[in-house]
Amino acid sequence: MEKNPEMKTRVAVIGIVVENFDSTEALNDILHQYGNYIIGRMGIPYREKKISIISVAVDAPQNVISAMSGKIGRLPGVSAKTAYATV
C-alpha cells in the first residue's frame, strides 16, 4: 500500500501472538503489504510455550491500521491487539 503524505496518521503498536506457525507466511505477506507504514518491528520466539510474540510499530491513517490489524487477527492461530499513541 502506498503512503499518502496528506492523510492524517496515527502512531500505534500492534501486538501479535502467533500460536499456529502455519500462518507465518500469510502474516509476513500482510506485513509486507503494509510495509510503507511500518516504523519497526520486533519478534520474540518463546520456545518453551511454542509461540512467537511480535510487536509492530506503525504510523498510518486509522482505517489502514484497523484493516491491517483485522487481517492479522483473522489468520488461524494468530491474535492481534492495537494500542494507539495520543500524538
XYZ file of N, CA and C in Angstrom:
261
model
N 0.841 -1.175 0.000
C 0.000 0.000 0.000
C 0.888 1.240 0.000
N 0.475 2.242 -0.756
C 1.259 3.474 -0.830
C 0.824 4.461 0.219
N 1.813 5.141 0.779
C 1.576 6.145 1.804
C 1.183 7.458 1.148
N 0.125 8.100 1.655
C -0.297 9.404 1.172
C 0.109 10.436 2.219
N 1.105 11.300 1.917
C 1.614 12.236 2.920
C 0.588 13.276 3.374
N -0.513 13.432 2.650
C -1.517 14.424 3.014
C -2.558 13.878 3.997
N -2.605 12.569 4.195
C -3.587 11.979 5.102
C -3.113 12.075 6.547
N -4.050 12.335 7.452
C -3.740 12.371 8.870
C -3.424 10.956 9.350
N -2.338 10.817 10.100
C -1.926 9.497 10.549
C -1.916 9.421 12.073
N -1.881 8.188 12.554
C -1.764 7.917 13.981
C -0.604 6.960 14.182
N 0.005 7.056 15.353
C 1.079 6.141 15.721
C 0.469 5.078 16.627
N 0.793 3.818 16.337
C 0.234 2.713 17.108
C 1.223 1.557 17.168
N 0.966 0.660 18.102
C 1.713 -0.591 18.200
C 0.700 -1.721 18.095
N 0.976 -2.646 17.198
C 0.134 -3.836 17.069
C 0.891 -4.984 17.731
N 0.289 -5.529 18.776
C 0.862 -6.690 19.461
C 0.281 -7.953 18.857
N 1.147 -8.861 18.451
C 0.726 -10.078 17.749
C 1.263 -11.297 18.489
N 0.403 -12.288 18.702
C 0.819 -13.563 19.270
C 0.513 -14.643 18.233
N 1.552 -15.371 17.846
C 1.414 -16.433 16.846
C 1.494 -17.786 17.554
N 0.391 -18.529 17.504
C 0.354 -19.867 18.092
C 0.361 -20.945 17.011
N -0.007 -20.584 15.789
C -0.043 -21.519 14.670
C 0.996 -21.067 13.636
N 2.107 -21.766 13.599
C 3.192 -21.344 12.710
C 2.893 -21.584 11.235
N 1.808 -22.283 10.934
C 1.383 -22.421 9.539
C 0.883 -21.084 8.982
N 0.564 -20.131 9.871
C 0.091 -18.809 9.447
C 1.223 -17.803 9.242
N 2.449 -18.216 9.477
C 3.586 -17.284 9.413
C 3.760 -16.660 8.034
N 3.646 -17.453 6.985
C 3.830 -16.921 5.631
C 2.764 -15.875 5.308
N 1.523 -16.156 5.651
C 0.438 -15.197 5.406
C 0.636 -13.932 6.238
N 1.095 -14.081 7.479
C 1.380 -12.922 8.330
C 2.462 -12.057 7.702
N 3.533 -12.672 7.256
C 4.611 -11.907 6.614
C 4.136 -11.224 5.333
N 3.240 -11.853 4.595
C 2.679 -11.234 3.388
C 1.897 -9.968 3.743
N 1.103 -10.036 4.823
C 0.342 -8.860 5.253
C 1.283 -7.747 5.697
N 2.288 -8.083 6.483
C 3.245 -7.067 6.946
C 3.981 -6.439 5.761
N 4.302 -7.242 4.768
C 4.963 -6.713 3.568
C 4.029 -5.773 2.809
N 2.755 -6.144 2.721
C 1.762 -5.329 2.021
C 1.646 -3.933 2.651
N 1.793 -3.843 3.965
C 1.676 -2.570 4.682
C 3.045 -2.004 5.077
N 4.082 -2.478 4.446
C 5.454 -2.100 4.792
C 5.736 -0.609 4.795
N 5.071 0.164 3.942
C 5.313 1.612 3.894
C 4.879 2.315 5.167
N 4.014 1.694 5.951
C 3.514 2.297 7.182
C 4.249 1.821 8.425
N 5.052 0.781 8.291
C 5.713 0.182 9.446
C 6.969 0.974 9.808
N 7.018 1.414 11.070
C 8.195 2.122 11.596
C 9.265 1.103 11.966
N 8.849 0.026 12.601
C 9.774 -1.028 13.006
C 9.012 -2.194 13.589
N 9.700 -3.319 13.726
C 9.067 -4.492 14.306
C 10.078 -5.306 15.075
N 9.568 -6.036 16.077
C 10.424 -6.884 16.898
C 9.696 -8.196 17.130
N 10.383 -9.287 16.909
C 9.797 -10.599 17.140
C 10.590 -11.367 18.180
N 9.856 -12.026 19.061
C 10.493 -12.809 20.120
C 9.932 -14.227 20.080
N 10.766 -15.204 19.744
C 10.280 -16.586 19.815
C 10.298 -17.056 21.272
N 9.175 -17.570 21.736
C 9.084 -18.092 23.101
C 8.988 -19.607 22.975
N 10.147 -20.236 22.858
C 10.223 -21.656 22.538
C 9.552 -22.547 23.577
N 9.668 -22.189 24.860
C 9.078 -23.013 25.913
C 7.558 -23.139 25.759
N 6.909 -22.088 25.260
C 5.455 -22.090 25.083
C 5.047 -22.361 23.633
N 6.040 -22.498 22.745
C 5.803 -22.746 21.318
C 4.926 -21.669 20.681
N 5.252 -20.399 20.984
C 4.576 -19.248 20.389
C 5.624 -18.213 19.989
N 5.203 -17.251 19.208
C 6.039 -16.079 18.906
C 5.251 -14.838 19.275
N 5.964 -13.854 19.808
C 5.366 -12.582 20.186
C 6.002 -11.514 19.306
N 5.186 -10.758 18.615
C 5.679 -9.764 17.665
C 5.038 -8.422 17.984
N 5.851 -7.369 17.984
C 5.285 -6.018 18.093
C 5.655 -5.257 16.828
N 4.665 -4.555 16.288
C 4.857 -3.798 15.055
C 4.438 -2.353 15.316
N 5.381 -1.428 15.199
C 5.078 0.000 15.349
C 4.728 0.563 13.982
N 3.612 1.297 13.920
C 3.136 1.835 12.647
C 2.780 3.314 12.777
N 2.850 4.007 11.663
C 2.386 5.391 11.538
C 1.540 5.416 10.277
N 0.217 5.411 10.461
C -0.695 5.237 9.320
C -2.048 5.854 9.643
N -2.875 6.069 8.619
C -4.254 6.506 8.877
C -4.997 5.445 9.692
N -5.955 5.886 10.474
C -6.732 4.996 11.345
C -7.297 3.802 10.588
N -7.873 4.039 9.412
C -8.504 2.939 8.677
C -7.475 1.915 8.193
N -6.268 2.357 7.887
C -5.209 1.437 7.450
C -4.766 0.561 8.618
N -4.599 1.172 9.789
C -4.201 0.404 10.977
C -5.266 -0.638 11.302
N -6.524 -0.227 11.275
C -7.624 -1.159 11.572
C -7.673 -2.308 10.569
N -7.492 -1.992 9.286
C -7.515 -3.027 8.251
C -6.374 -4.020 8.448
N -5.177 -3.504 8.707
C -4.013 -4.374 8.892
C -4.202 -5.261 10.117
N -4.596 -4.680 11.238
C -4.801 -5.447 12.463
C -5.905 -6.487 12.281
N -6.968 -6.117 11.588
C -8.057 -7.049 11.335
C -7.638 -8.231 10.493
N -6.877 -7.969 9.435
C -6.390 -9.055 8.579
C -5.485 -10.002 9.368
N -4.624 -9.422 10.195
C -3.714 -10.244 11.001
C -4.511 -11.090 11.990
N -5.478 -10.480 12.660
C -6.258 -11.181 13.663
C -7.155 -12.277 13.111
N -7.459 -12.233 11.827
C -8.282 -13.271 11.201
C -7.471 -14.497 10.771
N -6.158 -14.419 10.854
C -5.342 -15.580 10.498
C -5.536 -16.671 11.553
N -5.577 -17.935 11.135
C -5.750 -19.029 12.105
C -4.598 -19.085 13.100
N -4.936 -19.092 14.387
C -3.914 -19.212 15.430
C -3.102 -17.957 15.653
N -3.624 -16.804 15.236
C -2.918 -15.527 15.402
C -3.855 -14.540 16.085
N -3.362 -13.876 17.132
C -4.129 -12.843 17.824
C -3.432 -11.505 17.630
N -4.213 -10.431 17.504
C -3.640 -9.095 17.322
C -4.458 -8.076 18.116
N -3.764 -7.194 18.818
C -4.390 -6.088 19.555
C -3.588 -4.835 19.249
N -4.294 -3.702 19.172
C -3.663 -2.437 18.806
C -3.762 -1.434 19.949
N -2.660 -0.756 20.225
C -2.625 0.325 21.200
C -2.190 1.586 20.469
N -2.931 2.689 20.659
C -2.678 3.931 19.956
C -1.985 4.959 20.850
N -1.059 5.714 20.267
C -0.450 6.842 20.961
C -1.427 8.015 20.931
N -1.265 8.941 21.851
C -2.158 10.105 21.893
C -1.681 11.221 20.992
N -0.515 11.110 20.382
C 0.002 12.167 19.484
C -0.600 12.066 18.112
